[in-house]
């Protein structure tokens, strides 16, 4: 089996997909595509949870499961761009506070009224 390049993968940028999303995406692959994806994963990242998921899906295909339909180029995992500026401003900040009443912050090991008696 020839070595696959990242650009040749059936699921674009699959390395960045959450495991749950990858589980649904690989359902559209046939046995040969699963073998190629497994070979790529074994040659590169070797992530145990990902490989276990892929091996299980390959076993299911070998036992008669059929690939589902779906577009592998759709990427609902990518969040949409921000819709605008943040309504937060400096006017909403609390005023600067003084040192705590229980001591000097520059000398945390000494009490405020360090007196000799």
Short mmCIF file of N, CA and C in Angstrom, two decimals:
data_model
loop_
_atom_site.label_atom_id
_atom_site.label_comp_id
_atom_site.label_asym_id
_atom_site.label_seq_id
_atom_site.Cartn_x
_atom_site.Cartn_y
_atom_site.Cartn_z
N UNK A 1 0.85 -1.18 0.00
CA UNK A 1 0.00 0.00 0.00
C UNK A 1 0.90 1.24 0.00
N UNK A 2 0.75 2.12 -0.99
CA UNK A 2 1.60 3.31 -1.04
C UNK A 2 1.32 4.23 0.14
N UNK A 3 2.35 4.95 0.51
CA UNK A 3 2.23 5.86 1.66
C UNK A 3 1.35 7.06 1.29
N UNK A 4 0.40 7.35 2.15
CA UNK A 4 -0.50 8.49 1.93
C UNK A 4 0.12 9.76 2.48
N UNK A 5 -0.15 10.84 1.79
CA UNK A 5 0.22 12.15 2.30
C UNK A 5 -0.99 12.75 2.99
N UNK A 6 -0.77 13.70 3.83
CA UNK A 6 -1.85 14.35 4.57
C UNK A 6 -2.90 14.92 3.63
N UNK A 7 -2.47 15.48 2.50
CA UNK A 7 -3.39 16.08 1.53
C UNK A 7 -4.26 15.03 0.83
N UNK A 8 -3.86 13.76 0.87
CA UNK A 8 -4.59 12.70 0.19
C UNK A 8 -5.64 12.02 1.09
N UNK A 9 -5.76 12.44 2.33
CA UNK A 9 -6.67 11.79 3.26
C UNK A 9 -8.13 11.99 2.86
N UNK A 10 -8.95 11.00 3.14
CA UNK A 10 -10.36 11.03 2.78
C UNK A 10 -11.16 12.00 3.65
N UNK A 11 -10.70 12.24 4.85
CA UNK A 11 -11.36 13.18 5.76
C UNK A 11 -10.39 14.34 5.98
N UNK A 12 -10.66 15.49 5.38
CA UNK A 12 -9.74 16.62 5.52
C UNK A 12 -9.51 17.01 6.98
N UNK A 13 -8.25 17.20 7.33
CA UNK A 13 -7.86 17.65 8.68
C UNK A 13 -8.45 16.77 9.79
N UNK A 14 -8.53 15.48 9.55
CA UNK A 14 -9.13 14.59 10.55
C UNK A 14 -8.37 14.61 11.87
N UNK A 15 -7.09 14.94 11.83
CA UNK A 15 -6.29 14.95 13.06
C UNK A 15 -6.81 15.95 14.09
N UNK A 16 -7.53 16.95 13.63
CA UNK A 16 -7.99 18.01 14.52
C UNK A 16 -9.43 17.81 14.98
N UNK A 17 -10.08 16.77 14.51
CA UNK A 17 -11.48 16.54 14.88
C UNK A 17 -11.56 15.91 16.27
N UNK A 18 -12.56 16.29 17.05
CA UNK A 18 -12.79 15.61 18.32
C UNK A 18 -13.13 14.14 18.04
N UNK A 19 -12.83 13.27 18.97
CA UNK A 19 -13.03 11.85 18.79
C UNK A 19 -14.48 11.51 18.44
N UNK A 20 -15.44 12.16 19.07
CA UNK A 20 -16.85 11.90 18.78
C UNK A 20 -17.22 12.26 17.35
N UNK A 21 -16.67 13.35 16.85
CA UNK A 21 -16.93 13.76 15.47
C UNK A 21 -16.26 12.80 14.50
N UNK A 22 -15.04 12.41 14.81
CA UNK A 22 -14.32 11.46 13.95
C UNK A 22 -15.10 10.15 13.86
N UNK A 23 -15.67 9.72 14.95
CA UNK A 23 -16.46 8.48 14.96
C UNK A 23 -17.58 8.54 13.92
N UNK A 24 -18.23 9.68 13.81
CA UNK A 24 -19.31 9.82 12.83
C UNK A 24 -18.77 9.98 11.41
N UNK A 25 -17.63 10.65 11.26
CA UNK A 25 -17.07 10.88 9.94
C UNK A 25 -16.58 9.59 9.28
N UNK A 26 -15.99 8.69 10.08
CA UNK A 26 -15.44 7.48 9.46
C UNK A 26 -16.52 6.50 9.02
N UNK A 27 -17.75 6.73 9.43
CA UNK A 27 -18.84 5.85 9.00
C UNK A 27 -19.08 5.92 7.50
N UNK A 28 -18.63 6.97 6.84
CA UNK A 28 -18.82 7.12 5.40
C UNK A 28 -17.72 6.44 4.59
N UNK A 29 -16.70 5.91 5.26
CA UNK A 29 -15.57 5.30 4.55
C UNK A 29 -15.80 3.81 4.31
N UNK A 30 -15.27 3.30 3.20
CA UNK A 30 -15.33 1.87 2.95
C UNK A 30 -14.09 1.20 3.55
N UNK A 31 -13.98 -0.12 3.38
CA UNK A 31 -12.88 -0.86 4.02
C UNK A 31 -11.52 -0.38 3.55
N UNK A 32 -11.36 -0.16 2.26
CA UNK A 32 -10.05 0.27 1.74
C UNK A 32 -9.69 1.65 2.28
N UNK A 33 -10.64 2.56 2.32
CA UNK A 33 -10.38 3.89 2.86
C UNK A 33 -10.04 3.83 4.34
N UNK A 34 -10.70 2.93 5.08
CA UNK A 34 -10.39 2.76 6.51
C UNK A 34 -8.97 2.24 6.67
N UNK A 35 -8.60 1.28 5.85
CA UNK A 35 -7.22 0.74 5.94
C UNK A 35 -6.19 1.83 5.66
N UNK A 36 -6.47 2.69 4.69
CA UNK A 36 -5.55 3.78 4.38
C UNK A 36 -5.45 4.77 5.54
N UNK A 37 -6.58 5.10 6.13
CA UNK A 37 -6.58 6.03 7.25
C UNK A 37 -5.86 5.43 8.46
N UNK A 38 -6.08 4.15 8.70
CA UNK A 38 -5.38 3.46 9.80
C UNK A 38 -3.88 3.46 9.55
N UNK A 39 -3.47 3.17 8.32
CA UNK A 39 -2.04 3.16 7.98
C UNK A 39 -1.42 4.54 8.21
N UNK A 40 -2.15 5.58 7.83
CA UNK A 40 -1.65 6.94 8.04
C UNK A 40 -1.50 7.23 9.53
N UNK A 41 -2.53 6.89 10.30
CA UNK A 41 -2.48 7.14 11.75
C UNK A 41 -1.36 6.36 12.41
N UNK A 42 -1.18 5.11 12.01
CA UNK A 42 -0.09 4.29 12.58
C UNK A 42 1.28 4.85 12.22
N UNK A 43 1.41 5.43 11.05
CA UNK A 43 2.70 5.97 10.61
C UNK A 43 3.00 7.33 11.20
N UNK A 44 1.99 8.01 11.72
CA UNK A 44 2.21 9.38 12.20
C UNK A 44 1.94 9.53 13.69
N UNK A 45 0.72 9.75 14.09
CA UNK A 45 0.45 10.10 15.49
C UNK A 45 0.33 8.90 16.42
N UNK A 46 -0.17 7.77 15.93
CA UNK A 46 -0.36 6.55 16.72
C UNK A 46 -1.16 6.81 18.00
N UNK A 47 -2.23 7.58 17.90
CA UNK A 47 -3.08 7.87 19.05
C UNK A 47 -3.95 6.65 19.35
N UNK A 48 -3.79 6.08 20.52
CA UNK A 48 -4.48 4.84 20.89
C UNK A 48 -6.00 4.95 20.77
N UNK A 49 -6.65 5.99 21.33
CA UNK A 49 -8.11 6.04 21.21
C UNK A 49 -8.58 6.13 19.75
N UNK A 50 -7.83 6.85 18.93
CA UNK A 50 -8.20 7.00 17.51
C UNK A 50 -8.03 5.66 16.80
N UNK A 51 -6.93 4.98 17.06
CA UNK A 51 -6.71 3.68 16.41
C UNK A 51 -7.76 2.65 16.86
N UNK A 52 -8.09 2.64 18.13
CA UNK A 52 -9.13 1.70 18.61
C UNK A 52 -10.45 1.96 17.90
N UNK A 53 -10.80 3.22 17.75
CA UNK A 53 -12.03 3.60 17.05
C UNK A 53 -11.99 3.13 15.60
N UNK A 54 -10.87 3.33 14.95
CA UNK A 54 -10.73 2.94 13.54
C UNK A 54 -10.74 1.42 13.38
N UNK A 55 -10.05 0.70 14.26
CA UNK A 55 -10.05 -0.77 14.19
C UNK A 55 -11.47 -1.31 14.36
N UNK A 56 -12.21 -0.74 15.30
CA UNK A 56 -13.58 -1.18 15.54
C UNK A 56 -14.45 -0.96 14.31
N UNK A 57 -14.30 0.20 13.68
CA UNK A 57 -15.09 0.48 12.48
C UNK A 57 -14.70 -0.46 11.35
N UNK A 58 -13.42 -0.75 11.19
CA UNK A 58 -12.98 -1.68 10.15
C UNK A 58 -13.57 -3.06 10.40
N UNK A 59 -13.58 -3.50 11.67
CA UNK A 59 -14.19 -4.80 11.99
C UNK A 59 -15.67 -4.82 11.62
N UNK A 60 -16.36 -3.71 11.92
CA UNK A 60 -17.79 -3.62 11.58
C UNK A 60 -18.00 -3.72 10.07
N UNK A 61 -17.14 -3.07 9.31
CA UNK A 61 -17.25 -3.14 7.85
C UNK A 61 -16.97 -4.56 7.35
N UNK A 62 -15.99 -5.21 7.95
CA UNK A 62 -15.67 -6.59 7.55
C UNK A 62 -16.80 -7.55 7.89
N UNK A 63 -17.59 -7.20 8.91
CA UNK A 63 -18.72 -8.05 9.31
C UNK A 63 -20.00 -7.70 8.57
N UNK A 64 -19.93 -6.76 7.62
CA UNK A 64 -21.09 -6.49 6.78
C UNK A 64 -21.69 -5.10 6.90
N UNK A 65 -21.19 -4.27 7.78
CA UNK A 65 -21.72 -2.90 7.88
C UNK A 65 -21.44 -2.18 6.57
N UNK A 66 -22.33 -1.27 6.21
CA UNK A 66 -22.20 -0.50 4.98
C UNK A 66 -21.82 0.95 5.30
N UNK A 67 -20.98 1.55 4.46
CA UNK A 67 -20.68 2.97 4.67
C UNK A 67 -21.94 3.81 4.53
N UNK A 68 -22.05 4.83 5.34
CA UNK A 68 -23.18 5.74 5.24
C UNK A 68 -22.84 6.85 4.26
N UNK A 69 -23.85 7.57 3.83
CA UNK A 69 -23.59 8.69 2.92
C UNK A 69 -23.21 9.91 3.75
N UNK A 70 -22.56 10.83 3.12
CA UNK A 70 -22.19 12.06 3.82
C UNK A 70 -21.08 12.77 3.09
N UNK A 71 -21.01 14.06 3.28
CA UNK A 71 -20.00 14.89 2.64
C UNK A 71 -18.85 15.09 3.62
N UNK A 72 -17.68 14.58 3.28
CA UNK A 72 -16.52 14.67 4.18
C UNK A 72 -15.88 16.05 4.16
N UNK A 73 -16.29 16.91 3.25
CA UNK A 73 -15.69 18.25 3.21
C UNK A 73 -16.43 19.23 4.10
N UNK A 74 -17.63 18.90 4.52
CA UNK A 74 -18.37 19.79 5.43
C UNK A 74 -17.67 19.81 6.77
N UNK A 75 -17.55 20.97 7.36
CA UNK A 75 -16.82 21.10 8.63
C UNK A 75 -17.65 21.86 9.65
N UNK A 76 -18.69 21.24 10.20
CA UNK A 76 -19.48 21.96 11.21
C UNK A 76 -18.73 22.19 12.51
N UNK A 77 -17.56 21.56 12.67
CA UNK A 77 -16.80 21.71 13.90
C UNK A 77 -16.13 23.07 14.01
N UNK A 78 -16.02 23.77 12.89
CA UNK A 78 -15.35 25.06 12.87
C UNK A 78 -16.34 26.12 13.33
N UNK A 79 -16.02 26.84 14.39
CA UNK A 79 -16.96 27.86 14.88
C UNK A 79 -17.06 29.00 13.88
N UNK A 80 -18.21 29.66 13.82
CA UNK A 80 -18.35 30.80 12.91
C UNK A 80 -17.52 31.97 13.42
N UNK A 81 -17.20 32.91 12.55
CA UNK A 81 -16.43 34.08 13.00
C UNK A 81 -17.23 34.91 14.00
N UNK A 82 -16.54 35.69 14.79
CA UNK A 82 -17.20 36.55 15.78
C UNK A 82 -18.14 37.52 15.09
N UNK A 83 -19.27 37.79 15.72
CA UNK A 83 -20.29 38.63 15.09
C UNK A 83 -20.07 40.12 15.30
N UNK A 84 -19.20 40.51 16.19
CA UNK A 84 -18.98 41.95 16.43
C UNK A 84 -18.07 42.19 17.60
N UNK A 85 -18.00 43.45 18.00
CA UNK A 85 -17.14 43.83 19.12
C UNK A 85 -17.75 43.40 20.44
N UNK A 86 -16.92 43.29 21.43
CA UNK A 86 -17.36 42.93 22.77
C UNK A 86 -18.00 44.15 23.44
N UNK A 87 -19.10 43.97 24.16
CA UNK A 87 -19.72 45.11 24.84
C UNK A 87 -19.00 45.50 26.14
N UNK A 88 -17.95 44.78 26.49
CA UNK A 88 -17.23 45.05 27.73
C UNK A 88 -16.32 46.26 27.54
N UNK A 89 -16.28 47.16 28.53
CA UNK A 89 -15.41 48.33 28.48
C UNK A 89 -14.76 48.55 29.84
N UNK A 90 -13.82 49.47 29.91
CA UNK A 90 -13.15 49.78 31.17
C UNK A 90 -14.12 50.40 32.18
N UNK A 91 -15.19 50.98 31.71
CA UNK A 91 -16.15 51.62 32.61
C UNK A 91 -16.79 50.59 33.54
N UNK A 92 -16.77 49.34 33.18
CA UNK A 92 -17.38 48.30 34.01
C UNK A 92 -16.43 47.70 35.03
N UNK A 93 -15.20 48.18 35.09
CA UNK A 93 -14.23 47.62 36.03
C UNK A 93 -14.42 48.19 37.42
N UNK A 94 -14.04 47.41 38.41
CA UNK A 94 -14.10 47.87 39.81
C UNK A 94 -12.96 48.85 40.06
N UNK A 95 -13.14 49.76 41.02
CA UNK A 95 -12.05 50.70 41.34
C UNK A 95 -10.86 49.96 41.95
N UNK A 96 -9.69 50.58 41.81
CA UNK A 96 -8.48 49.99 42.39
C UNK A 96 -8.65 49.92 43.91
N UNK A 97 -8.17 48.84 44.49
CA UNK A 97 -8.31 48.63 45.94
C UNK A 97 -6.97 48.82 46.63
N UNK A 98 -7.01 49.16 47.89
CA UNK A 98 -5.80 49.30 48.70
C UNK A 98 -5.33 47.95 49.20
N UNK A 99 -4.29 47.94 50.04
CA UNK A 99 -3.79 46.67 50.56
C UNK A 99 -4.82 46.01 51.48
N UNK A 100 -4.74 44.72 51.62
CA UNK A 100 -5.70 44.03 52.49
C UNK A 100 -5.53 44.49 53.94
N UNK A 101 -6.60 44.45 54.75
CA UNK A 101 -6.54 44.94 56.12
C UNK A 101 -5.75 44.03 57.06
N UNK A 102 -5.37 42.87 56.64
CA UNK A 102 -4.73 41.92 57.56
C UNK A 102 -3.21 41.89 57.45
N UNK A 103 -2.61 42.80 56.70
CA UNK A 103 -1.16 42.80 56.64
C UNK A 103 -0.64 43.61 55.48
N UNK A 104 0.65 43.67 55.36
CA UNK A 104 1.31 44.40 54.30
C UNK A 104 1.59 43.42 53.16
N UNK A 105 1.07 43.66 51.96
CA UNK A 105 1.29 42.70 50.89
C UNK A 105 2.75 42.55 50.49
N UNK A 106 3.58 43.55 50.77
CA UNK A 106 5.00 43.46 50.45
C UNK A 106 5.74 42.59 51.45
N UNK A 107 5.15 42.35 52.63
CA UNK A 107 5.77 41.53 53.67
C UNK A 107 4.74 40.50 54.15
N UNK A 108 4.45 39.49 53.34
CA UNK A 108 3.36 38.58 53.68
C UNK A 108 3.58 37.77 54.95
N UNK A 109 4.80 37.67 55.46
CA UNK A 109 5.04 36.89 56.66
C UNK A 109 4.96 37.69 57.95
N UNK A 110 4.72 38.97 57.86
CA UNK A 110 4.71 39.81 59.05
C UNK A 110 3.32 40.37 59.30
N UNK A 111 2.98 40.47 60.51
CA UNK A 111 1.67 41.05 60.87
C UNK A 111 1.73 42.56 60.69
N UNK A 112 0.53 43.17 60.54
CA UNK A 112 0.44 44.60 60.31
C UNK A 112 1.01 45.41 61.47
N UNK A 113 0.71 45.03 62.66
CA UNK A 113 1.19 45.76 63.84
C UNK A 113 2.37 45.05 64.47
N UNK A 114 3.43 44.83 63.75
CA UNK A 114 4.60 44.11 64.22
C UNK A 114 5.25 44.89 65.36
N UNK A 115 4.78 44.69 66.61
CA UNK A 115 5.26 45.46 67.76
C UNK A 115 6.11 44.60 68.68
N UNK A 116 6.99 45.27 69.37
CA UNK A 116 7.79 44.58 70.39
C UNK A 116 7.17 44.91 71.74
N UNK A 117 7.05 43.94 72.56
CA UNK A 117 6.52 44.20 73.89
C UNK A 117 7.45 43.81 74.98
#
